[in-house]
Amino acid sequence: MLCNNQPSAVQAACKHSFKPVKRLHVLRRPLRERSQQASRRCRQCSGTPVQTKAAGNVFALDFDGVMVDSEPEISSSAVTAAAEYWPEQFGNLDQATHDQLRHNMRQVRPVLVNGVEALVMARMVLEDPGCVDTIIQDWQSVLPATLNMWKVEQKDLQIFFEDFRNNLLHNKEDEWVKRHVMYPGLQETLKACKYPWYIVTSRAKHRTLKLVDAMLDMQWPEDTPRLYCKLLPPNQRKIETLQ
């Protein structure tokens, strides 16, 4: 996960002096037709127009941790939602406990795969702040064991958290957007990038489009060919799937 004081991966990748790694070359052919559509349908969008006359390099960018730091949103939403789901365990948190909880949530964020897992993490680090290392080292085993111990179905948590985040977006859109931190220089870097670029993310499309509009000032239509959402499992390497 990138910290706010670190340069974004996009900034490093899109400098004019940068030569894209050859492994991205496989994206040229499958995306070329999409590029032609994008150039026709996204002319109103800001950013570098998609070039289609000659084959070139294509950037397929992840969203969370590459374009924006989404940890503040997922962690704060998870803590609030978990308090609603498990009121007896959370009760009324004092400021010191809340601050420590948020700190620990940021520590375990790199191993989170699906957003709903943040609810489980929030309760775990609240009840046992010392479990941070255990989560980081063996989360894929810890998660199902913890849900089984609590007698909680992950699909039920998924439905609850999805509704919670959608309600937040609908009723407090400005607050929701501000919980996402765009990496410094991202917008300028994308505008200056001479290569066509796409977003490939496991994030929900409606939430991604909202952030692209609010943070990058790009009004992409619902069916934009430059955005691939929910295309592949969150824990699967995107480059391997696109190849």
Coordinates of N, CA and C in Angstrom, one line a residue:
M1 N 0.8 -1.2 0.0 CA 0.0 0.0 0.0 C 0.9 1.2 0.0
L2 N 0.5 2.3 -0.8 CA 1.3 3.5 -0.8 C 0.9 4.5 0.2
C3 N 1.8 5.2 0.8 CA 1.6 6.2 1.7 C 1.4 7.5 1.0
N4 N 0.8 8.5 1.6 CA 0.5 9.8 0.9 C 1.8 10.5 0.6
N5 N 2.9 10.3 1.3 CA 4.1 11.0 1.0 C 5.0 10.3 0.0
Q6 N 4.5 9.2 -0.6 CA 5.2 8.5 -1.6 C 4.7 8.8 -2.9
P7 N 5.5 8.9 -4.0 CA 5.0 9.1 -5.3 C 4.1 8.0 -5.8
S8 N 3.0 8.4 -6.5 CA 2.1 7.4 -7.0 C 2.8 6.5 -8.1
A9 N 2.3 5.3 -8.2 CA 2.9 4.4 -9.2 C 2.6 5.0 -10.6
V10 N 1.5 5.7 -10.7 CA 1.2 6.3 -12.0 C 2.2 7.4 -12.4
Q11 N 2.6 8.2 -11.4 CA 3.5 9.2 -11.6 C 4.8 8.6 -12.2
A12 N 5.3 7.6 -11.6 CA 6.5 6.9 -12.0 C 6.4 6.3 -13.4
A13 N 5.2 5.8 -13.7 CA 5.0 5.0 -14.9 C 4.9 5.9 -16.1
C14 N 4.3 7.1 -15.9 CA 3.9 7.9 -17.0 C 4.8 9.0 -17.4
K15 N 6.0 9.1 -16.7 CA 7.0 10.1 -17.1 C 7.4 9.9 -18.5
H16 N 7.7 10.9 -19.2 CA 8.0 10.8 -20.6 C 9.3 10.0 -20.8
S17 N 10.2 10.0 -19.8 CA 11.4 9.2 -19.9 C 11.3 7.8 -19.6
F18 N 10.1 7.4 -19.2 CA 9.9 6.0 -18.7 C 9.6 5.1 -19.9
K19 N 10.2 3.9 -20.0 CA 9.9 3.0 -21.0 C 9.1 1.8 -20.4
P20 N 7.9 1.6 -20.7 CA 7.0 0.6 -20.1 C 7.6 -0.8 -20.2
V21 N 7.4 -1.5 -19.2 CA 8.0 -2.9 -19.2 C 7.3 -3.7 -20.3
K22 N 8.0 -4.7 -20.8 CA 7.5 -5.4 -22.0 C 6.3 -6.3 -21.6
R23 N 6.1 -6.6 -20.3 CA 5.0 -7.5 -20.0 C 3.7 -6.8 -20.3
L24 N 3.7 -5.5 -20.4 CA 2.4 -4.8 -20.6 C 2.1 -4.8 -22.1
H25 N 3.1 -5.2 -22.9 CA 2.8 -5.2 -24.4 C 1.7 -6.1 -24.8
V26 N 1.4 -7.1 -24.0 CA 0.3 -8.0 -24.3 C -1.0 -7.3 -24.3
L27 N -1.1 -6.2 -23.7 CA -2.4 -5.5 -23.6 C -2.7 -4.7 -24.9
R28 N -1.8 -4.6 -25.8 CA -2.1 -3.9 -27.0 C -3.2 -4.4 -27.9
R29 N -3.1 -5.7 -28.2 CA -4.1 -6.3 -29.2 C -5.5 -6.3 -28.6
P30 N -5.7 -6.9 -27.4 CA -7.1 -7.0 -26.9 C -7.7 -5.7 -26.6
L31 N -6.9 -4.6 -26.4 CA -7.5 -3.4 -26.0 C -7.5 -2.4 -27.2
R32 N -7.0 -2.8 -28.3 CA -6.9 -1.8 -29.4 C -8.3 -1.4 -29.9
E33 N -9.2 -2.4 -30.0 CA -10.5 -2.1 -30.5 C -11.2 -1.2 -29.4
R34 N -11.0 -1.5 -28.2 CA -11.6 -0.7 -27.1 C -11.0 0.7 -27.2
S35 N -9.8 0.9 -27.6 CA -9.2 2.2 -27.7 C -9.9 3.0 -28.7
Q36 N -10.3 2.4 -29.8 CA -11.0 3.1 -30.9 C -12.3 3.6 -30.4
Q37 N -13.0 2.7 -29.6 CA -14.3 3.1 -29.1 C -14.1 4.3 -28.1
A38 N -13.1 4.2 -27.3 CA -12.8 5.2 -26.3 C -12.6 6.5 -26.9
S39 N -11.8 6.6 -28.0 CA -11.5 7.8 -28.6 C -12.7 8.5 -29.1
R40 N -13.7 7.7 -29.6 CA -14.9 8.3 -30.2 C -15.9 8.7 -29.1
R41 N -16.0 7.9 -28.0 CA -17.0 8.2 -27.0 C -16.6 9.0 -25.8
C42 N -15.3 9.2 -25.6 CA -14.8 9.9 -24.4 C -14.1 11.2 -24.8
R43 N -14.5 11.8 -25.9 CA -13.8 13.0 -26.3 C -14.1 14.1 -25.3
Q44 N -15.3 14.1 -24.6 CA -15.6 15.1 -23.6 C -14.8 14.9 -22.3
C45 N -14.1 13.8 -22.1 CA -13.3 13.5 -20.9 C -12.0 14.3 -21.0
S46 N -11.6 14.8 -19.8 CA -10.2 15.4 -19.8 C -9.2 14.2 -19.8
G47 N -8.0 14.6 -19.9 CA -6.9 13.6 -20.0 C -6.4 13.4 -21.4
T48 N -5.4 12.6 -21.6 CA -4.8 12.4 -22.9 C -5.8 11.6 -23.8
P49 N -6.1 12.1 -25.0 CA -6.9 11.3 -25.9 C -6.3 10.0 -26.2
V50 N -7.1 9.0 -26.5 CA -6.6 7.7 -26.8 C -6.1 7.7 -28.3
Q51 N -4.9 7.3 -28.5 CA -4.3 7.2 -29.8 C -4.5 5.8 -30.4
T52 N -5.0 5.8 -31.6 CA -5.3 4.4 -32.2 C -4.6 4.2 -33.6
K53 N -4.0 5.2 -34.1 CA -3.4 5.1 -35.5 C -2.3 4.1 -35.6
A54 N -1.5 4.0 -34.5 CA -0.4 3.0 -34.5 C -0.4 2.3 -33.2
A55 N 0.1 1.1 -33.3 CA 0.2 0.3 -32.0 C 1.2 0.9 -31.1
G56 N 0.9 0.9 -29.8 CA 1.8 1.5 -28.8 C 1.6 0.8 -27.5
N57 N 2.1 1.4 -26.5 CA 2.0 0.9 -25.1 C 0.7 1.3 -24.5
V58 N 0.2 0.4 -23.7 CA -1.1 0.7 -23.0 C -0.9 0.4 -21.5
F59 N -1.4 1.3 -20.7 CA -1.3 1.2 -19.3 C -2.7 0.7 -18.7
A60 N -2.7 -0.4 -18.0 CA -3.9 -0.8 -17.3 C -3.7 -0.6 -15.8
L61 N -4.3 0.4 -15.3 CA -4.0 0.9 -13.9 C -5.0 0.3 -12.9
D62 N -4.5 -0.2 -11.8 CA -5.4 -0.5 -10.7 C -5.9 0.8 -10.1
F63 N -6.9 0.8 -9.3 CA -7.4 2.0 -8.7 C -7.0 2.3 -7.3
D64 N -7.3 1.4 -6.4 CA -7.0 1.5 -5.0 C -5.5 1.2 -4.8
G65 N -4.8 2.2 -4.1 CA -3.4 2.0 -3.9 C -2.5 2.4 -5.0
V66 N -3.1 2.7 -6.2 CA -2.3 3.1 -7.3 C -2.7 4.6 -7.7
M67 N -4.0 4.8 -7.8 CA -4.5 6.1 -8.2 C -5.0 6.9 -6.9
V68 N -5.6 6.2 -6.0 CA -6.1 6.8 -4.8 C -5.8 6.0 -3.6
D69 N -5.6 6.6 -2.4 CA -5.4 5.9 -1.2 C -6.9 5.8 -0.6
S70 N -7.4 4.6 -0.7 CA -8.8 4.4 -0.2 C -8.9 3.9 1.2
E71 N -7.7 3.7 1.8 CA -7.8 3.1 3.2 C -8.6 4.0 4.2
P72 N -8.6 5.3 4.2 CA -9.4 6.1 5.1 C -10.9 5.8 4.9
E73 N -11.3 5.6 3.7 CA -12.8 5.3 3.5 C -13.1 3.9 3.9
I74 N -12.4 2.9 3.5 CA -12.8 1.5 3.9 C -12.7 1.3 5.4
S75 N -11.6 1.9 6.0 CA -11.5 1.7 7.5 C -12.5 2.4 8.3
S76 N -12.7 3.7 7.9 CA -13.7 4.4 8.7 C -15.1 3.9 8.5
S77 N -15.4 3.5 7.3 CA -16.8 2.9 7.0 C -16.9 1.5 7.7
A78 N -15.8 0.8 7.8 CA -15.9 -0.5 8.4 C -16.1 -0.4 9.9
V79 N -15.4 0.6 10.5 CA -15.6 0.8 12.0 C -17.0 1.2 12.3
T80 N -17.5 2.1 11.6 CA -18.9 2.6 11.8 C -19.9 1.5 11.6
A81 N -19.7 0.7 10.5 CA -20.7 -0.4 10.1 C -20.6 -1.5 11.2
A82 N -19.3 -1.8 11.6 CA -19.1 -2.9 12.6 C -19.8 -2.5 13.9
A83 N -19.8 -1.2 14.2 CA -20.4 -0.8 15.5 C -21.9 -1.0 15.4
E84 N -22.5 -0.8 14.2 CA -23.9 -1.1 14.0 C -24.2 -2.6 14.0
Y85 N -23.4 -3.4 13.5 CA -23.6 -4.8 13.4 C -23.4 -5.5 14.7
W86 N -22.4 -5.0 15.4 CA -22.0 -5.6 16.8 C -22.1 -4.5 17.8
P87 N -23.2 -4.0 18.1 CA -23.2 -2.9 19.1 C -22.7 -3.3 20.5
E88 N -22.9 -4.5 20.9 CA -22.5 -4.9 22.2 C -21.0 -4.9 22.3
Q89 N -20.3 -5.3 21.2 CA -18.8 -5.4 21.3 C -18.2 -4.0 21.2
F90 N -18.8 -3.1 20.4 CA -18.2 -1.8 20.2 C -18.7 -0.8 21.3
G91 N -19.9 -0.7 21.6 CA -20.4 0.2 22.6 C -20.1 1.6 22.2
N92 N -19.7 2.5 23.2 CA -19.3 3.8 23.0 C -17.8 3.9 23.1
L93 N -17.1 4.0 22.0 CA -15.6 4.1 22.1 C -15.1 5.5 22.4
D94 N -14.2 5.5 23.4 CA -13.6 6.8 23.7 C -12.6 7.1 22.6
Q95 N -12.1 8.4 22.5 CA -11.3 8.9 21.4 C -10.0 8.1 21.3
A96 N -9.4 7.8 22.5 CA -8.1 7.1 22.4 C -8.3 5.7 21.8
T97 N -9.3 5.0 22.2 CA -9.6 3.7 21.7 C -9.9 3.7 20.2
H98 N -10.7 4.7 19.8 CA -11.0 4.9 18.4 C -9.8 5.2 17.5
D99 N -8.9 6.0 18.0 CA -7.7 6.4 17.3 C -6.8 5.1 17.2
Q100 N -6.7 4.4 18.2 CA -5.8 3.2 18.2 C -6.4 2.1 17.2
L101 N -7.8 2.1 17.2 CA -8.4 1.2 16.3 C -8.2 1.5 14.8
R102 N -8.3 2.8 14.5 CA -8.0 3.3 13.1 C -6.5 3.1 12.8
H103 N -5.6 3.3 13.7 CA -4.2 3.0 13.4 C -4.0 1.6 13.1
N104 N -4.6 0.7 13.8 CA -4.4 -0.8 13.6 C -5.1 -1.2 12.3
M105 N -6.2 -0.6 11.9 CA -6.8 -0.9 10.7 C -6.0 -0.5 9.5
R106 N -5.2 0.6 9.6 CA -4.3 0.9 8.5 C -3.2 0.0 8.4
Q107 N -2.8 -0.6 9.5 CA -1.7 -1.5 9.5 C -2.0 -2.8 8.8
V108 N -3.3 -3.3 9.0 CA -3.7 -4.6 8.4 C -4.3 -4.4 7.0
R109 N -4.5 -3.2 6.5 CA -5.1 -3.0 5.2 C -4.4 -3.7 4.1
P110 N -3.1 -3.8 4.0 CA -2.4 -4.5 2.9 C -2.9 -5.9 2.6
V111 N -3.4 -6.6 3.6 CA -3.8 -8.0 3.4 C -5.3 -8.2 3.1
L112 N -6.0 -7.1 3.1 CA -7.5 -7.1 2.9 C -7.7 -7.4 1.4
V113 N -8.6 -8.3 1.1 CA -8.9 -8.7 -0.3 C -10.3 -8.1 -0.7
N114 N -11.3 -8.5 0.0 CA -12.7 -8.0 -0.2 C -13.0 -7.0 0.9
G115 N -13.7 -5.9 0.5 CA -14.0 -4.8 1.4 C -14.7 -5.3 2.7
V116 N -15.6 -6.3 2.6 CA -16.3 -6.7 3.7 C -15.4 -7.3 4.8
E117 N -14.2 -7.7 4.5 CA -13.3 -8.3 5.4 C -12.9 -7.2 6.5
A118 N -13.0 -5.9 6.1 CA -12.6 -4.9 7.0 C -13.5 -4.9 8.2
L119 N -14.7 -5.3 8.1 CA -15.6 -5.4 9.3 C -15.0 -6.4 10.3
V120 N -14.6 -7.5 9.8 CA -14.0 -8.6 10.7 C -12.7 -8.1 11.3
M121 N -11.9 -7.4 10.5 CA -10.7 -6.8 11.0 C -10.9 -5.8 12.1
A122 N -12.0 -5.0 11.9 CA -12.3 -3.9 12.9 C -12.6 -4.6 14.3
R123 N -13.5 -5.6 14.2 CA -13.8 -6.2 15.5 C -12.6 -6.9 16.1
M124 N -11.8 -7.6 15.3 CA -10.7 -8.3 15.8 C -9.7 -7.4 16.5
V125 N -9.3 -6.3 15.9 CA -8.3 -5.4 16.5 C -8.9 -4.6 17.6
L126 N -10.2 -4.5 17.7 CA -10.8 -3.8 18.8 C -10.7 -4.7 20.0
E127 N -11.1 -6.0 19.9 CA -11.1 -6.9 21.0 C -9.7 -7.4 21.4
D128 N -8.8 -7.4 20.4 CA -7.4 -7.8 20.7 C -6.4 -7.0 19.8
P129 N -6.0 -5.8 20.3 CA -5.1 -5.0 19.5 C -3.8 -5.7 19.1
G130 N -3.4 -6.7 19.9 CA -2.2 -7.4 19.6 C -2.3 -8.4 18.5
C131 N -3.4 -8.5 17.9 CA -3.6 -9.5 16.8 C -3.2 -9.0 15.4
V132 N -2.7 -7.8 15.4 CA -2.3 -7.2 14.1 C -1.3 -8.1 13.3
D133 N -0.3 -8.6 14.0 CA 0.7 -9.4 13.4 C 0.1 -10.7 12.8
T134 N -0.8 -11.3 13.6 CA -1.4 -12.5 13.2 C -2.2 -12.3 12.0
I135 N -3.0 -11.2 11.9 CA -3.7 -10.9 10.7 C -2.8 -10.8 9.5
I136 N -1.8 -10.0 9.6 CA -0.9 -9.8 8.5 C -0.2 -11.1 8.0
Q137 N 0.2 -11.9 9.0 CA 0.9 -13.1 8.6 C 0.1 -14.3 8.0
D138 N -1.2 -14.4 8.4 CA -2.0 -15.5 8.0 C -3.5 -15.2 7.9
W139 N -3.8 -14.1 7.2 CA -5.2 -13.7 7.1 C -6.1 -14.7 6.4
Q140 N -5.6 -15.3 5.4 CA -6.5 -16.2 4.7 C -6.9 -17.4 5.5
S141 N -6.2 -17.8 6.5 CA -6.6 -18.8 7.4 C -7.4 -18.3 8.6
V142 N -7.0 -17.1 9.1 CA -7.6 -16.4 10.2 C -9.0 -16.1 9.9
L143 N -9.3 -15.5 8.7 CA -10.7 -15.1 8.4 C -11.7 -16.1 8.6
P144 N -11.6 -17.3 7.9 CA -12.7 -18.3 8.0 C -12.8 -18.8 9.4
A145 N -11.7 -19.0 10.1 CA -11.7 -19.5 11.5 C -12.4 -18.5 12.4
T146 N -12.2 -17.2 12.2 CA -12.9 -16.2 13.0 C -14.4 -16.2 12.8
L147 N -14.8 -16.2 11.5 CA -16.2 -16.2 11.2 C -16.9 -17.4 11.7
N148 N -16.2 -18.5 11.7 CA -16.8 -19.8 12.2 C -17.0 -19.7 13.7
M149 N -16.0 -19.1 14.4 CA -16.0 -18.9 15.9 C -17.2 -18.0 16.3
W150 N -17.4 -16.9 15.5 CA -18.4 -16.0 15.7 C -19.8 -16.4 15.3
K151 N -19.8 -17.5 14.5 CA -21.0 -18.0 13.9 C -21.7 -17.0 13.0
V152 N -20.9 -16.4 12.1 CA -21.3 -15.3 11.2 C -21.0 -15.8 9.8
E153 N -22.0 -15.6 8.9 CA -21.8 -15.9 7.5 C -21.2 -14.7 6.7
Q154 N -20.2 -14.9 5.9 CA -19.5 -13.8 5.2 C -20.5 -13.1 4.3
K155 N -21.4 -13.9 3.6 CA -22.3 -13.4 2.7 C -23.3 -12.4 3.3
D156 N -23.7 -12.7 4.6 CA -24.5 -11.8 5.3 C -23.8 -10.5 5.6
L157 N -22.6 -10.5 6.0 CA -21.8 -9.3 6.2 C -21.6 -8.5 4.9
Q158 N -21.4 -9.3 3.8 CA -21.3 -8.6 2.5 C -22.5 -7.8 2.2
I159 N -23.7 -8.4 2.3 CA -24.9 -7.6 2.0 C -25.1 -6.4 2.9
F160 N -24.8 -6.6 4.2 CA -24.9 -5.5 5.2 C -24.0 -4.4 4.8
F161 N -22.7 -4.7 4.6 CA -21.7 -3.7 4.3 C -21.9 -3.0 3.0
E162 N -22.4 -3.7 2.0 CA -22.7 -3.1 0.7 C -23.8 -2.1 0.8
D163 N -24.8 -2.4 1.5 CA -25.9 -1.5 1.7 C -25.5 -0.3 2.5
F164 N -24.6 -0.5 3.5 CA -24.1 0.6 4.3 C -23.3 1.6 3.5
R165 N -22.4 1.1 2.7 CA -21.6 2.0 1.9 C -22.4 2.7 0.8
N166 N -23.4 2.0 0.2 CA -24.2 2.6 -0.8 C -25.1 3.7 -0.2
N167 N -25.6 3.5 1.0 CA -26.4 4.5 1.7 C -25.5 5.7 2.1
L168 N -24.3 5.5 2.4 CA -23.4 6.6 2.7 C -23.1 7.4 1.5
L169 N -22.9 6.7 0.4 CA -22.6 7.4 -0.9 C -23.9 8.2 -1.3
H170 N -25.0 7.7 -1.1 CA -26.3 8.3 -1.6 C -26.6 9.5 -0.7
N171 N -26.4 9.4 0.6 CA -26.9 10.4 1.6 C -25.8 11.4 2.0
K172 N -24.5 11.0 1.9 CA -23.4 11.8 2.3 C -22.3 11.7 1.3
E173 N -22.6 12.0 0.1 CA -21.7 11.9 -1.0 C -20.4 12.6 -0.8
D174 N -20.5 13.9 -0.5 CA -19.3 14.7 -0.3 C -18.4 14.2 0.8
E175 N -19.0 13.7 1.9 CA -18.2 13.1 3.0 C -17.5 11.8 2.5
W176 N -18.2 11.0 1.8 CA -17.7 9.8 1.2 C -16.5 10.0 0.3
V177 N -16.7 11.0 -0.6 CA -15.6 11.3 -1.5 C -14.3 11.8 -0.8
K178 N -14.5 12.6 0.2 CA -13.4 13.2 0.9 C -12.6 12.1 1.7
R179 N -13.2 11.0 1.9 CA -12.5 9.9 2.6 C -11.5 9.2 1.7
H180 N -11.5 9.5 0.5 CA -10.5 9.0 -0.5 C -9.4 10.1 -0.7
V181 N -8.2 9.7 -0.7 CA -7.1 10.6 -0.9 C -6.4 10.4 -2.3
M182 N -6.5 11.3 -3.1 CA -5.8 11.2 -4.4 C -4.3 11.4 -4.2
Y183 N -3.5 10.6 -4.8 CA -2.1 10.8 -4.7 C -1.6 12.1 -5.4
P184 N -0.7 12.8 -4.8 CA -0.3 14.1 -5.3 C 0.2 14.0 -6.7
G185 N -0.2 14.9 -7.6 CA 0.3 14.9 -9.0 C -0.4 14.0 -9.9
L186 N -1.4 13.2 -9.4 CA -2.0 12.2 -10.3 C -2.7 12.8 -11.5
Q187 N -3.5 13.8 -11.2 CA -4.3 14.3 -12.3 C -3.4 15.0 -13.4
E188 N -2.4 15.7 -13.0 CA -1.5 16.3 -13.9 C -0.7 15.2 -14.7
T189 N -0.3 14.2 -14.0 CA 0.5 13.1 -14.6 C -0.3 12.4 -15.7
L190 N -1.6 12.1 -15.4 CA -2.5 11.4 -16.4 C -2.7 12.3 -17.6
K191 N -2.9 13.6 -17.4 CA -3.1 14.5 -18.5 C -1.8 14.6 -19.4
A192 N -0.7 14.5 -18.8 CA 0.6 14.6 -19.6 C 1.0 13.2 -20.1
C193 N 0.4 12.1 -19.7 CA 0.8 10.8 -20.2 C 0.5 10.6 -21.7
K194 N 1.5 10.2 -22.4 CA 1.4 10.1 -23.9 C 0.9 8.7 -24.3
Y195 N 0.6 7.9 -23.3 CA 0.1 6.5 -23.7 C -1.4 6.4 -23.3
P196 N -2.2 5.7 -24.0 CA -3.6 5.4 -23.6 C -3.6 4.6 -22.3
W197 N -4.5 4.9 -21.4 CA -4.6 4.2 -20.1 C -6.0 3.9 -19.8
Y198 N -6.1 2.8 -19.0 CA -7.4 2.2 -18.6 C -7.4 1.9 -17.1
I199 N -8.5 1.9 -16.5 CA -8.6 1.5 -15.1 C -9.2 0.1 -15.1
V200 N -8.5 -0.8 -14.4 CA -8.9 -2.2 -14.2 C -9.0 -2.4 -12.7
T201 N -10.2 -2.6 -12.1 CA -10.3 -2.7 -10.7 C -11.4 -3.7 -10.3
S202 N -11.3 -4.2 -9.1 CA -12.3 -5.1 -8.5 C -13.4 -4.3 -7.8
R203 N -13.2 -2.9 -7.7 CA -14.2 -2.0 -7.1 C -15.5 -2.0 -7.9
A204 N -16.6 -1.7 -7.3 CA -17.9 -1.6 -7.9 C -17.8 -0.4 -8.9
K205 N -18.5 -0.6 -10.1 CA -18.4 0.4 -11.1 C -19.0 1.8 -10.7
H206 N -20.1 1.8 -10.1 CA -20.8 3.0 -9.7 C -19.9 3.9 -8.8
R207 N -19.2 3.2 -7.9 CA -18.4 3.9 -6.9 C -17.1 4.4 -7.6
T208 N -16.6 3.6 -8.6 CA -15.4 4.0 -9.3 C -15.7 5.2 -10.2
L209 N -16.8 5.2 -10.9 CA -17.2 6.3 -11.8 C -17.4 7.6 -10.9
K210 N -17.9 7.5 -9.8 CA -18.2 8.6 -8.9 C -16.8 9.3 -8.5
L211 N -15.8 8.5 -8.2 CA -14.5 9.0 -7.8 C -13.8 9.6 -9.0
V212 N -13.9 8.9 -10.2 CA -13.3 9.4 -11.4 C -13.8 10.8 -11.7
D213 N -15.1 11.0 -11.6 CA -15.7 12.3 -11.8 C -15.3 13.3 -10.8
A214 N -15.4 13.0 -9.5 CA -15.1 13.9 -8.4 C -13.7 14.3 -8.2
M215 N -12.8 13.3 -8.4 CA -11.4 13.5 -8.1 C -10.5 13.8 -9.3
L216 N -10.9 13.3 -10.5 CA -10.1 13.5 -11.7 C -10.8 14.4 -12.7
D217 N -12.1 14.8 -12.3 CA -12.8 15.7 -13.2 C -13.0 15.1 -14.6
M218 N -13.3 13.8 -14.7 CA -13.5 13.1 -15.9 C -14.9 12.5 -15.9
Q219 N -15.8 13.0 -16.8 CA -17.1 12.5 -16.8 C -17.3 11.3 -17.8
W220 N -17.0 10.1 -17.3 CA -17.1 8.9 -18.1 C -18.5 8.4 -18.1
P221 N -19.0 7.9 -19.3 CA -20.4 7.3 -19.3 C -20.4 6.0 -18.6
E222 N -21.5 5.5 -18.3 CA -21.7 4.2 -17.6 C -21.0 3.0 -18.4
D223 N -21.1 3.1 -19.7 CA -20.6 2.0 -20.5 C -19.2 2.3 -21.1
T224 N -18.4 3.2 -20.5 CA -17.1 3.6 -21.0 C -16.3 2.4 -21.2
P225 N -15.6 2.3 -22.4 CA -14.7 1.1 -22.6 C -13.3 1.3 -21.9
R226 N -13.1 2.4 -21.2 CA -11.9 2.6 -20.5 C -11.9 2.1 -19.1
L227 N -13.0 1.6 -18.6 CA -13.1 1.2 -17.2 C -13.5 -0.3 -17.2
Y228 N -12.7 -1.1 -16.5 CA -13.0 -2.5 -16.3 C -13.2 -2.7 -14.8
C229 N -14.5 -3.0 -14.4 CA -14.8 -3.2 -13.0 C -15.3 -4.6 -12.8
K230 N -15.0 -5.2 -11.6 CA -15.4 -6.5 -11.2 C -15.1 -7.5 -12.3
L231 N -14.0 -7.2 -13.0 CA -13.6 -8.1 -14.1 C -13.0 -9.4 -13.6
L232 N -12.3 -9.4 -12.5 CA -11.6 -10.6 -12.0 C -11.6 -10.6 -10.4
P233 N -11.4 -11.7 -9.9 CA -11.3 -11.8 -8.4 C -10.3 -10.8 -7.8
P234 N -10.6 -10.2 -6.7 CA -9.7 -9.2 -6.1 C -8.3 -9.7 -5.8
N235 N -8.2 -11.0 -5.5 CA -6.8 -11.5 -5.1 C -6.1 -12.1 -6.3
Q236 N -6.6 -11.9 -7.6 CA -6.0 -12.4 -8.7 C -5.2 -11.3 -9.4
R237 N -3.9 -11.6 -9.8 CA -3.1 -10.7 -10.5 C -3.8 -10.2 -11.8
K238 N -4.0 -8.9 -12.0 CA -4.7 -8.4 -13.1 C -4.0 -8.7 -14.4
I239 N -2.6 -8.5 -14.4 CA -1.9 -8.6 -15.6 C -1.9 -10.0 -16.1
E240 N -1.9 -11.0 -15.3 CA -2.0 -12.4 -15.7 C -3.4 -12.7 -16.3
T241 N -4.4 -12.2 -15.8 CA -5.8 -12.4 -16.3 C -5.9 -11.7 -17.7
L242 N -5.4 -10.5 -17.8 CA -5.6 -9.8 -19.0 C -4.8 -10.4 -20.2
Q243 N -3.6 -11.0 -19.8 CA -2.8 -11.7 -20.8 C -3.6 -12.9 -21.4

